[in-house]
Amino acid sequence: MNKNSFIVNDQFNPTIVGIVLRRHWYKPLMFTFAFLTLAFVYLRYKKPVYSSTALLQIVRENKVKQVLGDGNQITPETQNLSKDVELLRSPVLVRAAIESMHLNTSVYNRGRFLTEDLFGVTPFSIITYYLKDSSLCEVPIYISEVNKGTYRLQYSHNNRKKSVAFTPNSKIENEDFSISINANRRDDFARLVSSSQIYFVFNNPSVLLNQLQQGLTITPIDENAKTIEISLSNANPKLCYGLVSSILETYFNFEKKQTQNNNNQTIAFIENQLDSLSMVLDDSKENLYSFQRDSKLPNPEFEEASITKNIGTFSERINEINEEISVVNYVNAKITADASRLEIYKIIPELAGRKLFEGSITRQLEDLNKLLENKEDLLQDVTSESKQIRLINDRISSRINSIRKSMSATSDRLKHEKRLLDNELGKYENKYLTLPEKTMEYNRLKYLEDLNRTYYNLFTEKKIEYQLNNAGYTSENRLLSVPEIPLNPVSPNRKNIVFLAIGFSLFFGLALLLFYYLTYNEITSLSDLKKLLPEEIAIIGTVPLYRKKKMVHSQIVVKDSPKSQLSESVRSIKSNLNFINKDAKLIAISSSISGEGKTFVVLNLAATFASEEKRVLVIDLDLRKPKIHLGFNVDNNVGMSQVLSKLITLEASIQHSGIANLDFITAGPIPPNPSDLIQSPYFHQILEELKLKYDVILIDNPPVGIVSDGIQILAMADIPIYVFKANYSKRVFAGQIQNLFKIQKIDKLNVVLNGVTNNGNLYGYSQSYGGYGYGHTYSGYYSDDIKEPFWKRILFFWKKSKNH
């Protein structure tokens, strides 16, 4: 048996499901009604929120490149969406957008529960000339009609109520403000003011900025496509559209102005640098020209080439002279007095091609060679002492002397020319040695001039580029989706709210039913009770739920319907009692708490015994809450409490019922000490005396789960009976049986399950007594099998669920 005080139904039990549904079927409907009511109230009184959205694509094109080509150095900034996102959501830009909409005032229509913003729908406009006191901001100023064509402004400021009369299209001025309310459609203005509670407020720029910025959402959509979504949520659809459009226009103007300002600042800086560079460039040019004049060095490269060329020319000429001097010396060495014709002949080819020796010297050598040749021819005919030989020798000597003189003169001339060339060569070599120093200085001055010229040209080009960029480089941002006036609100979503309400109602309703199912702690059927009781405990029967009529208190019903299931169940219990102990005279019946039907079982079991010609006595020992007298419809003026108190005799307390062989003793007036009276020895004496007079004595004991008075009676009874009621008795009540069985040592305790419905087991008791008992009913045999009309069954079901 489960000893826990709380049992969770972790297995499916259709009986419990049916009971939970019968008792609590209306609660999910109540949840549904409650949530739908909340949804209706929410949708009815929640301001609808509209949203206007635009999709912006950031694109920047460099039109300067189209003019200057790829050589320009000005390139667009790297497209980073975070910069544009922060600019679009920045308070500076949003404030500028709000200012461009001229939202100095806001007009409202106050209703019973909601206040409507009338931006863009009013037939009038408010022009603010000045506001003297900023504390008047956000103060409602109501417009009311005094008479036709005349109106009044009413407001409270500094704990003072103020009023200003005015006519439309005229200036309204007092100590707080100066405004004008222009109404081109006066009839519409009059109808609006007369039919509604119209007021306006002067907007605090900071408060208005915070309110509108809360509904503004700037979201980068695609980093690659460079797209940004601008969305504004507000209760006024036209305000959503107007502010999104104003933000876009302000963004475009701000970006264009910012780009132009940056370019103008850059151009101003470049012009300042050009002025400075112009003076520096002039100084560097003058320094270079002065150096060239002083050093007579027009161009170091040309000067170096000229010097190198002259040095080469002089060196080459000197080498030629040295070679010619060598030839002269060679000729002088060969031409001697005894020179042979062969030697002279060899000299002539050596002089061939030399301009210096072309002419007289070559001719003289040829003449000398002919003379020598003639001499050799003559020597063949004459001797060397002949006159002819002497004449030729004289002519040879004369020619040799002439050649030697020519060679000497030529040698002198060559040496003089060489000295002159050596002097010139030395001068050019000295110039060449000093040229690097001058070249370095020239290069330094030239570098400074070129550097200054380069910077000057660069800044000039930059100036032109930025001037073109200022005119040609513009933002090409595209609106992929233009803002529109929203027609349908984005919040609250009616379908979602209704579905959510139904969903919550179903969830909580089903969760509540599930909770009731899991925590259902009542005994549902005979099989359920068997699981909770010890195996040694005998279940001697069940009593079906009585449905024919509603009983205010327990009554005898077996006499009126002898063929009913209830009557058969009571007879079955009586038969089981005979099977347990056919000689039993004292039967004590108790339960855990009041209301479980022990009195009903006592009365009908007593009537069943009496129908078999047995003398039966029913004693009401529930001295605190007696009920037997109600079952017999008598007063409770005399009874067992008076007998035990020895105020009256036993015979005086016994009353006769309208049923033969059935007597009863009521409880009597409630005593101050019922426990002492029941446990007194006198009570045992009375029982012994009654056993001699009656065949069966049934005692209606007090509930032992509340008081312990009846435990002793159960222990001394021949057959103690413990009553449970289906769908009423808690499962933990089975623990009382365990207490009586093991602690109080009432080992012959029997159990009856009262109030069993038709779908439960009606009869039966445990296998401790041979397994005898009934497990089902037989349709059509009993009188209460007659099917009632449908409407009566529906009415009975409703009443039963209400009672449960």
PDB file of C-alpha atoms in Angstrom, residues 523-780:
ATOM      1  CA  ILE A 523     -10.505   6.333  -4.872  1.00  0.00           C
ATOM      2  CA  THR A 524     -12.243   5.704  -8.188  1.00  0.00           C
ATOM      3  CA  SER A 525     -13.187   2.052  -8.223  1.00  0.00           C
ATOM      4  CA  LEU A 526     -12.953  -1.283  -6.494  1.00  0.00           C
ATOM      5  CA  SER A 527      -9.785  -2.217  -8.367  1.00  0.00           C
ATOM      6  CA  ASP A 528      -8.241   1.091  -7.388  1.00  0.00           C
ATOM      7  CA  LEU A 529      -9.076   0.422  -3.722  1.00  0.00           C
ATOM      8  CA  LYS A 530      -7.620  -3.072  -3.841  1.00  0.00           C
ATOM      9  CA  LYS A 531      -4.249  -1.664  -4.885  1.00  0.00           C
ATOM     10  CA  LEU A 532      -4.189   0.559  -1.831  1.00  0.00           C
ATOM     11  CA  LEU A 533      -5.238  -1.940   0.837  1.00  0.00           C
ATOM     12  CA  PRO A 534      -3.206  -4.720   2.399  1.00  0.00           C
ATOM     13  CA  GLU A 535      -3.870  -8.116   0.936  1.00  0.00           C
ATOM     14  CA  GLU A 536      -5.195  -9.351   4.265  1.00  0.00           C
ATOM     15  CA  ILE A 537      -8.095  -6.900   4.230  1.00  0.00           C
ATOM     16  CA  ALA A 538     -11.391  -8.300   2.936  1.00  0.00           C
ATOM     17  CA  ILE A 539     -13.547  -6.186   0.620  1.00  0.00           C
ATOM     18  CA  ILE A 540     -16.998  -7.552   1.286  1.00  0.00           C
ATOM     19  CA  GLY A 541     -18.815  -5.542  -1.349  1.00  0.00           C
ATOM     20  CA  THR A 542     -19.661  -2.329  -3.037  1.00  0.00           C
ATOM     21  CA  VAL A 543     -22.698  -0.057  -2.940  1.00  0.00           C
ATOM     22  CA  PRO A 544     -23.603   1.665  -6.213  1.00  0.00           C
ATOM     23  CA  LEU A 545     -24.256   5.345  -6.410  1.00  0.00           C
ATOM     24  CA  TYR A 546     -27.897   6.134  -5.743  1.00  0.00           C
ATOM     25  CA  ARG A 547     -29.273   8.287  -8.576  1.00  0.00           C
ATOM     26  CA  LYS A 548     -33.056   8.118  -8.456  1.00  0.00           C
ATOM     27  CA  LYS A 549     -33.472  11.140  -6.281  1.00  0.00           C
ATOM     28  CA  LYS A 550     -31.367  13.542  -4.380  1.00  0.00           C
ATOM     29  CA  MET A 551     -31.182  12.752  -0.664  1.00  0.00           C
ATOM     30  CA  VAL A 552     -30.511  15.507   1.820  1.00  0.00           C
ATOM     31  CA  HIS A 553     -29.482  12.871   4.345  1.00  0.00           C
ATOM     32  CA  SER A 554     -29.054   9.101   4.402  1.00  0.00           C
ATOM     33  CA  GLN A 555     -32.256   7.080   4.061  1.00  0.00           C
ATOM     34  CA  ILE A 556     -33.379   3.487   3.693  1.00  0.00           C
ATOM     35  CA  VAL A 557     -33.887   2.881  -0.055  1.00  0.00           C
ATOM     36  CA  VAL A 558     -33.680  -0.930  -0.369  1.00  0.00           C
ATOM     37  CA  LYS A 559     -37.303  -1.302   0.824  1.00  0.00           C
ATOM     38  CA  ASP A 560     -38.628   0.882  -2.016  1.00  0.00           C
ATOM     39  CA  SER A 561     -36.569  -0.764  -4.805  1.00  0.00           C
ATOM     40  CA  PRO A 562     -35.969  -4.401  -3.896  1.00  0.00           C
ATOM     41  CA  LYS A 563     -34.842  -5.276  -7.433  1.00  0.00           C
ATOM     42  CA  SER A 564     -32.410  -2.408  -7.839  1.00  0.00           C
ATOM     43  CA  GLN A 565     -28.664  -2.798  -8.155  1.00  0.00           C
ATOM     44  CA  LEU A 566     -28.289  -1.038  -4.817  1.00  0.00           C
ATOM     45  CA  SER A 567     -30.577  -3.497  -3.048  1.00  0.00           C
ATOM     46  CA  GLU A 568     -28.785  -6.438  -4.612  1.00  0.00           C
ATOM     47  CA  SER A 569     -25.442  -4.960  -3.562  1.00  0.00           C
ATOM     48  CA  VAL A 570     -26.582  -4.597   0.057  1.00  0.00           C
ATOM     49  CA  ARG A 571     -27.922  -8.170   0.036  1.00  0.00           C
ATOM     50  CA  SER A 572     -24.574  -9.295  -1.336  1.00  0.00           C
ATOM     51  CA  ILE A 573     -22.802  -7.552   1.526  1.00  0.00           C
ATOM     52  CA  LYS A 574     -25.166  -9.222   4.011  1.00  0.00           C
ATOM     53  CA  SER A 575     -24.442 -12.616   2.421  1.00  0.00           C
ATOM     54  CA  ASN A 576     -20.724 -12.001   2.674  1.00  0.00           C
ATOM     55  CA  LEU A 577     -21.136 -11.084   6.337  1.00  0.00           C
ATOM     56  CA  ASN A 578     -22.891 -14.402   6.952  1.00  0.00           C
ATOM     57  CA  PHE A 579     -20.070 -16.124   5.109  1.00  0.00           C
ATOM     58  CA  ILE A 580     -17.526 -14.390   7.350  1.00  0.00           C
ATOM     59  CA  ASN A 581     -19.367 -15.019  10.632  1.00  0.00           C
ATOM     60  CA  LYS A 582     -22.898 -16.316  10.517  1.00  0.00           C
ATOM     61  CA  ASP A 583     -23.240 -15.997  14.313  1.00  0.00           C
ATOM     62  CA  ALA A 584     -22.090 -12.376  14.415  1.00  0.00           C
ATOM     63  CA  LYS A 585     -24.350 -10.119  16.447  1.00  0.00           C
ATOM     64  CA  LEU A 586     -22.353  -6.871  16.758  1.00  0.00           C
ATOM     65  CA  ILE A 587     -21.440  -5.103  13.520  1.00  0.00           C
ATOM     66  CA  ALA A 588     -19.578  -1.758  13.864  1.00  0.00           C
ATOM     67  CA  ILE A 589     -19.307   0.514  10.848  1.00  0.00           C
ATOM     68  CA  SER A 590     -16.973   3.518  10.524  1.00  0.00           C
ATOM     69  CA  SER A 591     -15.114   5.569   7.937  1.00  0.00           C
ATOM     70  CA  SER A 592     -12.295   8.107   7.681  1.00  0.00           C
ATOM     71  CA  ILE A 593     -14.354  11.279   7.488  1.00  0.00           C
ATOM     72  CA  SER A 594     -17.938  12.326   7.415  1.00  0.00           C
ATOM     73  CA  GLY A 595     -19.789  12.024   4.105  1.00  0.00           C
ATOM     74  CA  GLU A 596     -18.417   8.658   2.982  1.00  0.00           C
ATOM     75  CA  GLY A 597     -21.803   6.951   3.435  1.00  0.00           C
ATOM     76  CA  LYS A 598     -21.342   4.854   6.559  1.00  0.00           C
ATOM     77  CA  THR A 599     -24.782   5.915   7.872  1.00  0.00           C
ATOM     78  CA  PHE A 600     -26.359   5.041   4.486  1.00  0.00           C
ATOM     79  CA  VAL A 601     -24.729   1.595   4.587  1.00  0.00           C
ATOM     80  CA  VAL A 602     -25.840   1.039   8.201  1.00  0.00           C
ATOM     81  CA  LEU A 603     -29.479   1.940   7.487  1.00  0.00           C
ATOM     82  CA  ASN A 604     -29.861  -0.141   4.319  1.00  0.00           C
ATOM     83  CA  LEU A 605     -27.907  -3.092   5.717  1.00  0.00           C
ATOM     84  CA  ALA A 606     -30.148  -3.021   8.802  1.00  0.00           C
ATOM     85  CA  ALA A 607     -33.277  -2.979   6.612  1.00  0.00           C
ATOM     86  CA  THR A 608     -31.914  -5.958   4.651  1.00  0.00           C
ATOM     87  CA  PHE A 609     -31.315  -7.949   7.847  1.00  0.00           C
ATOM     88  CA  ALA A 610     -34.794  -7.031   9.102  1.00  0.00           C
ATOM     89  CA  SER A 611     -36.372  -8.293   5.885  1.00  0.00           C
ATOM     90  CA  GLU A 612     -35.144 -11.771   6.824  1.00  0.00           C
ATOM     91  CA  GLU A 613     -37.147 -11.819  10.063  1.00  0.00           C
ATOM     92  CA  LYS A 614     -34.177 -10.954  12.215  1.00  0.00           C
ATOM     93  CA  ARG A 615     -34.463  -8.565  15.106  1.00  0.00           C
ATOM     94  CA  VAL A 616     -32.202  -5.692  14.223  1.00  0.00           C
ATOM     95  CA  LEU A 617     -31.089  -2.663  16.253  1.00  0.00           C
ATOM     96  CA  VAL A 618     -29.251   0.344  14.888  1.00  0.00           C
ATOM     97  CA  ILE A 619     -27.240   2.435  17.389  1.00  0.00           C
ATOM     98  CA  ASP A 620     -26.001   5.914  16.536  1.00  0.00           C
ATOM     99  CA  LEU A 621     -22.674   6.328  18.384  1.00  0.00           C
ATOM    100  CA  ASP A 622     -21.579   9.366  16.363  1.00  0.00           C
ATOM    101  CA  LEU A 623     -22.352  11.549  19.341  1.00  0.00           C
ATOM    102  CA  ARG A 624     -20.757  14.633  17.802  1.00  0.00           C
ATOM    103  CA  LYS A 625     -22.556  14.640  14.422  1.00  0.00           C
ATOM    104  CA  PRO A 626     -25.458  12.237  14.711  1.00  0.00           C
ATOM    105  CA  LYS A 627     -27.448  11.361  11.562  1.00  0.00           C
ATOM    106  CA  ILE A 628     -29.447   8.199  12.294  1.00  0.00           C
ATOM    107  CA  HIS A 629     -32.420  10.197  13.510  1.00  0.00           C
ATOM    108  CA  LEU A 630     -32.507  12.006  10.161  1.00  0.00           C
ATOM    109  CA  GLY A 631     -32.657   8.715   8.309  1.00  0.00           C
ATOM    110  CA  PHE A 632     -35.690   7.655  10.380  1.00  0.00           C
ATOM    111  CA  ASN A 633     -37.159  11.143  10.274  1.00  0.00           C
ATOM    112  CA  VAL A 634     -37.419  11.525  14.089  1.00  0.00           C
ATOM    113  CA  ASP A 635     -36.151  13.981  16.646  1.00  0.00           C
ATOM    114  CA  ASN A 636     -32.893  13.554  18.494  1.00  0.00           C
ATOM    115  CA  ASN A 637     -34.205  14.534  21.880  1.00  0.00           C
ATOM    116  CA  VAL A 638     -33.419  11.234  23.580  1.00  0.00           C
ATOM    117  CA  GLY A 639     -30.710   8.779  22.767  1.00  0.00           C
ATOM    118  CA  MET A 640     -27.527   6.950  23.651  1.00  0.00           C
ATOM    119  CA  SER A 641     -25.806   9.952  25.207  1.00  0.00           C
ATOM    120  CA  GLN A 642     -28.541  10.130  27.867  1.00  0.00           C
ATOM    121  CA  VAL A 643     -28.453   6.382  28.390  1.00  0.00           C
ATOM    122  CA  LEU A 644     -24.697   6.364  28.942  1.00  0.00           C
ATOM    123  CA  SER A 645     -25.070   9.353  31.233  1.00  0.00           C
ATOM    124  CA  LYS A 646     -27.755   7.342  33.109  1.00  0.00           C
ATOM    125  CA  LEU A 647     -30.289  10.065  32.577  1.00  0.00           C
ATOM    126  CA  ILE A 648     -32.777   7.694  31.042  1.00  0.00           C
ATOM    127  CA  THR A 649     -33.243   3.950  30.893  1.00  0.00           C
ATOM    128  CA  LEU A 650     -32.173   1.831  27.935  1.00  0.00           C
ATOM    129  CA  GLU A 651     -35.769   0.911  27.153  1.00  0.00           C
ATOM    130  CA  ALA A 652     -36.718   4.569  26.998  1.00  0.00           C
ATOM    131  CA  SER A 653     -34.119   5.210  24.275  1.00  0.00           C
ATOM    132  CA  ILE A 654     -35.188   2.390  21.943  1.00  0.00           C
ATOM    133  CA  GLN A 655     -37.469   3.569  19.136  1.00  0.00           C
ATOM    134  CA  HIS A 656     -39.385   1.528  16.589  1.00  0.00           C
ATOM    135  CA  SER A 657     -39.090   2.237  12.865  1.00  0.00           C
ATOM    136  CA  GLY A 658     -41.787   1.765  10.315  1.00  0.00           C
ATOM    137  CA  ILE A 659     -40.076  -1.467   9.210  1.00  0.00           C
ATOM    138  CA  ALA A 660     -40.820  -4.683  10.980  1.00  0.00           C
ATOM    139  CA  ASN A 661     -38.085  -6.066  13.224  1.00  0.00           C
ATOM    140  CA  LEU A 662     -36.028  -2.875  12.923  1.00  0.00           C
ATOM    141  CA  ASP A 663     -35.449  -0.689  15.987  1.00  0.00           C
ATOM    142  CA  PHE A 664     -32.964   2.115  16.530  1.00  0.00           C
ATOM    143  CA  ILE A 665     -31.373   4.249  19.218  1.00  0.00           C
ATOM    144  CA  THR A 666     -30.489   7.823  18.230  1.00  0.00           C
ATOM    145  CA  ALA A 667     -27.415   9.592  19.544  1.00  0.00           C
ATOM    146  CA  GLY A 668     -29.319  12.016  21.650  1.00  0.00           C
ATOM    147  CA  PRO A 669     -28.190  15.480  22.691  1.00  0.00           C
ATOM    148  CA  ILE A 670     -24.496  16.100  22.071  1.00  0.00           C
ATOM    149  CA  PRO A 671     -22.626  15.504  25.357  1.00  0.00           C
ATOM    150  CA  PRO A 672     -19.511  17.394  26.488  1.00  0.00           C
ATOM    151  CA  ASN A 673     -17.516  14.168  26.840  1.00  0.00           C
ATOM    152  CA  PRO A 674     -18.535  11.715  24.094  1.00  0.00           C
ATOM    153  CA  SER A 675     -15.259   9.813  24.176  1.00  0.00           C
ATOM    154  CA  ASP A 676     -15.529   9.074  27.889  1.00  0.00           C
ATOM    155  CA  LEU A 677     -19.102   7.876  27.504  1.00  0.00           C
ATOM    156  CA  ILE A 678     -18.299   5.490  24.642  1.00  0.00           C
ATOM    157  CA  GLN A 679     -15.278   4.003  26.430  1.00  0.00           C
ATOM    158  CA  SER A 680     -17.062   3.606  29.763  1.00  0.00           C
ATOM    159  CA  PRO A 681     -17.710   0.076  31.218  1.00  0.00           C
ATOM    160  CA  TYR A 682     -21.386   0.927  31.305  1.00  0.00           C
ATOM    161  CA  PHE A 683     -21.486   0.980  27.531  1.00  0.00           C
ATOM    162  CA  HIS A 684     -20.135  -2.604  27.435  1.00  0.00           C
ATOM    163  CA  GLN A 685     -22.816  -3.625  29.897  1.00  0.00           C
ATOM    164  CA  ILE A 686     -25.481  -2.076  27.678  1.00  0.00           C
ATOM    165  CA  LEU A 687     -24.166  -3.934  24.624  1.00  0.00           C
ATOM    166  CA  GLU A 688     -24.320  -7.276  26.456  1.00  0.00           C
ATOM    167  CA  GLU A 689     -27.851  -6.536  27.492  1.00  0.00           C
ATOM    168  CA  LEU A 690     -28.853  -5.610  23.897  1.00  0.00           C
ATOM    169  CA  LYS A 691     -27.277  -8.767  22.457  1.00  0.00           C
ATOM    170  CA  LEU A 692     -29.764 -10.822  24.496  1.00  0.00           C
ATOM    171  CA  LYS A 693     -32.665  -8.975  22.928  1.00  0.00           C
ATOM    172  CA  TYR A 694     -31.589  -8.519  19.274  1.00  0.00           C
ATOM    173  CA  ASP A 695     -30.145 -10.822  16.610  1.00  0.00           C
ATOM    174  CA  VAL A 696     -28.058  -8.154  14.925  1.00  0.00           C
ATOM    175  CA  ILE A 697     -26.801  -4.872  16.317  1.00  0.00           C
ATOM    176  CA  LEU A 698     -25.366  -2.342  13.862  1.00  0.00           C
ATOM    177  CA  ILE A 699     -23.394   0.552  15.341  1.00  0.00           C
ATOM    178  CA  ASP A 700     -22.862   3.774  13.396  1.00  0.00           C
ATOM    179  CA  ASN A 701     -19.453   4.821  14.746  1.00  0.00           C
ATOM    180  CA  PRO A 702     -17.861   8.256  14.506  1.00  0.00           C
ATOM    181  CA  PRO A 703     -15.241   8.620  11.702  1.00  0.00           C
ATOM    182  CA  VAL A 704     -12.022   7.148  13.069  1.00  0.00           C
ATOM    183  CA  GLY A 705      -9.983   9.374  10.743  1.00  0.00           C
ATOM    184  CA  ILE A 706     -11.174  12.387  12.743  1.00  0.00           C
ATOM    185  CA  VAL A 707     -11.672  11.064  16.273  1.00  0.00           C
ATOM    186  CA  SER A 708     -10.536   7.855  17.951  1.00  0.00           C
ATOM    187  CA  ASP A 709     -13.802   7.129  19.747  1.00  0.00           C
ATOM    188  CA  GLY A 710     -14.861   4.373  17.368  1.00  0.00           C
ATOM    189  CA  ILE A 711     -11.606   2.411  17.321  1.00  0.00           C
ATOM    190  CA  GLN A 712     -12.465   0.531  20.512  1.00  0.00           C
ATOM    191  CA  ILE A 713     -15.916  -0.316  19.173  1.00  0.00           C
ATOM    192  CA  LEU A 714     -14.396  -1.654  15.939  1.00  0.00           C
ATOM    193  CA  ALA A 715     -12.006  -3.783  17.956  1.00  0.00           C
ATOM    194  CA  MET A 716     -14.754  -5.325  20.078  1.00  0.00           C
ATOM    195  CA  ALA A 717     -17.219  -5.821  17.207  1.00  0.00           C
ATOM    196  CA  ASP A 718     -17.826  -9.260  15.737  1.00  0.00           C
ATOM    197  CA  ILE A 719     -17.536  -7.772  12.270  1.00  0.00           C
ATOM    198  CA  PRO A 720     -15.919  -4.349  11.939  1.00  0.00           C
ATOM    199  CA  ILE A 721     -16.658  -2.611   8.614  1.00  0.00           C
ATOM    200  CA  TYR A 722     -14.776   0.332   7.165  1.00  0.00           C
ATOM    201  CA  VAL A 723     -16.570   2.351   4.487  1.00  0.00           C
ATOM    202  CA  PHE A 724     -14.938   4.189   1.585  1.00  0.00           C
ATOM    203  CA  LYS A 725     -16.789   6.246  -0.994  1.00  0.00           C
ATOM    204  CA  ALA A 726     -15.763   6.156  -4.637  1.00  0.00           C
ATOM    205  CA  ASN A 727     -14.659   9.506  -6.068  1.00  0.00           C
ATOM    206  CA  TYR A 728     -14.864  11.015  -2.596  1.00  0.00           C
ATOM    207  CA  SER A 729     -12.547   9.206  -0.197  1.00  0.00           C
ATOM    208  CA  LYS A 730      -8.918  10.175  -0.560  1.00  0.00           C
ATOM    209  CA  ARG A 731      -6.401   7.493  -1.338  1.00  0.00           C
ATOM    210  CA  VAL A 732      -4.440   8.397   1.754  1.00  0.00           C
ATOM    211  CA  PHE A 733      -7.430   7.244   3.795  1.00  0.00           C
ATOM    212  CA  ALA A 734      -6.303   3.713   3.046  1.00  0.00           C
ATOM    213  CA  GLY A 735      -3.478   4.402   5.456  1.00  0.00           C
ATOM    214  CA  GLN A 736      -6.029   4.412   8.264  1.00  0.00           C
ATOM    215  CA  ILE A 737      -6.786   0.791   7.426  1.00  0.00           C
ATOM    216  CA  GLN A 738      -3.098   0.037   7.774  1.00  0.00           C
ATOM    217  CA  ASN A 739      -3.129   1.719  11.177  1.00  0.00           C
ATOM    218  CA  LEU A 740      -6.175  -0.229  12.362  1.00  0.00           C
ATOM    219  CA  PHE A 741      -4.843  -3.477  10.980  1.00  0.00           C
ATOM    220  CA  LYS A 742      -1.269  -3.393  12.222  1.00  0.00           C
ATOM    221  CA  ILE A 743      -1.206  -0.943  15.114  1.00  0.00           C
ATOM    222  CA  GLN A 744      -4.667  -1.344  16.605  1.00  0.00           C
ATOM    223  CA  LYS A 745      -4.565  -5.091  15.831  1.00  0.00           C
ATOM    224  CA  ILE A 746      -8.031  -5.132  14.269  1.00  0.00           C
ATOM    225  CA  ASP A 747      -7.189  -8.085  12.055  1.00  0.00           C
ATOM    226  CA  LYS A 748     -10.797  -8.917  11.092  1.00  0.00           C
ATOM    227  CA  LEU A 749     -11.511  -5.566   9.482  1.00  0.00           C
ATOM    228  CA  ASN A 750     -13.742  -5.559   6.385  1.00  0.00           C
ATOM    229  CA  VAL A 751     -14.157  -2.888   3.740  1.00  0.00           C
ATOM    230  CA  VAL A 752     -17.182  -1.666   1.787  1.00  0.00           C
ATOM    231  CA  LEU A 753     -16.836   0.711  -1.185  1.00  0.00           C
ATOM    232  CA  ASN A 754     -19.816   3.051  -1.420  1.00  0.00           C
ATOM    233  CA  GLY A 755     -20.921   5.292  -4.305  1.00  0.00           C
ATOM    234  CA  VAL A 756     -19.571   3.113  -7.116  1.00  0.00           C
ATOM    235  CA  THR A 757     -20.656   4.102 -10.631  1.00  0.00           C
ATOM    236  CA  ASN A 758     -21.831   1.573 -13.210  1.00  0.00           C
ATOM    237  CA  ASN A 759     -18.489   1.386 -14.959  1.00  0.00           C
ATOM    238  CA  GLY A 760     -16.759   0.200 -11.784  1.00  0.00           C
ATOM    239  CA  ASN A 761     -16.800  -3.276 -10.252  1.00  0.00           C
ATOM    240  CA  LEU A 762     -19.917  -3.549  -8.209  1.00  0.00           C
ATOM    241  CA  TYR A 763     -19.452  -6.541  -6.002  1.00  0.00           C
ATOM    242  CA  GLY A 764     -16.695  -8.644  -4.730  1.00  0.00           C
ATOM    243  CA  TYR A 765     -14.334  -9.194  -1.903  1.00  0.00           C
ATOM    244  CA  SER A 766     -10.739 -10.235  -1.641  1.00  0.00           C
ATOM    245  CA  GLN A 767      -9.384 -13.721  -2.088  1.00  0.00           C
ATOM    246  CA  SER A 768      -8.953 -14.018   1.692  1.00  0.00           C
ATOM    247  CA  TYR A 769     -12.451 -15.502   1.767  1.00  0.00           C
ATOM    248  CA  GLY A 770     -12.309 -17.926  -1.083  1.00  0.00           C
ATOM    249  CA  GLY A 771     -12.507 -15.444  -3.927  1.00  0.00           C
ATOM    250  CA  TYR A 772     -16.255 -15.242  -3.993  1.00  0.00           C
ATOM    251  CA  GLY A 773     -17.846 -12.139  -5.444  1.00  0.00           C
ATOM    252  CA  TYR A 774     -19.239 -10.405  -8.476  1.00  0.00           C
ATOM    253  CA  GLY A 775     -17.234  -8.505 -11.044  1.00  0.00           C
ATOM    254  CA  HIS A 776     -19.933  -7.208 -13.346  1.00  0.00           C
ATOM    255  CA  THR A 777     -23.641  -6.416 -13.624  1.00  0.00           C
ATOM    256  CA  TYR A 778     -26.418  -7.903 -15.707  1.00  0.00           C
ATOM    257  CA  SER A 779     -28.205  -5.383 -17.870  1.00  0.00           C
ATOM    258  CA  GLY A 780     -31.993  -5.551 -17.841  1.00  0.00           C
TER     259      GLY A 780
END
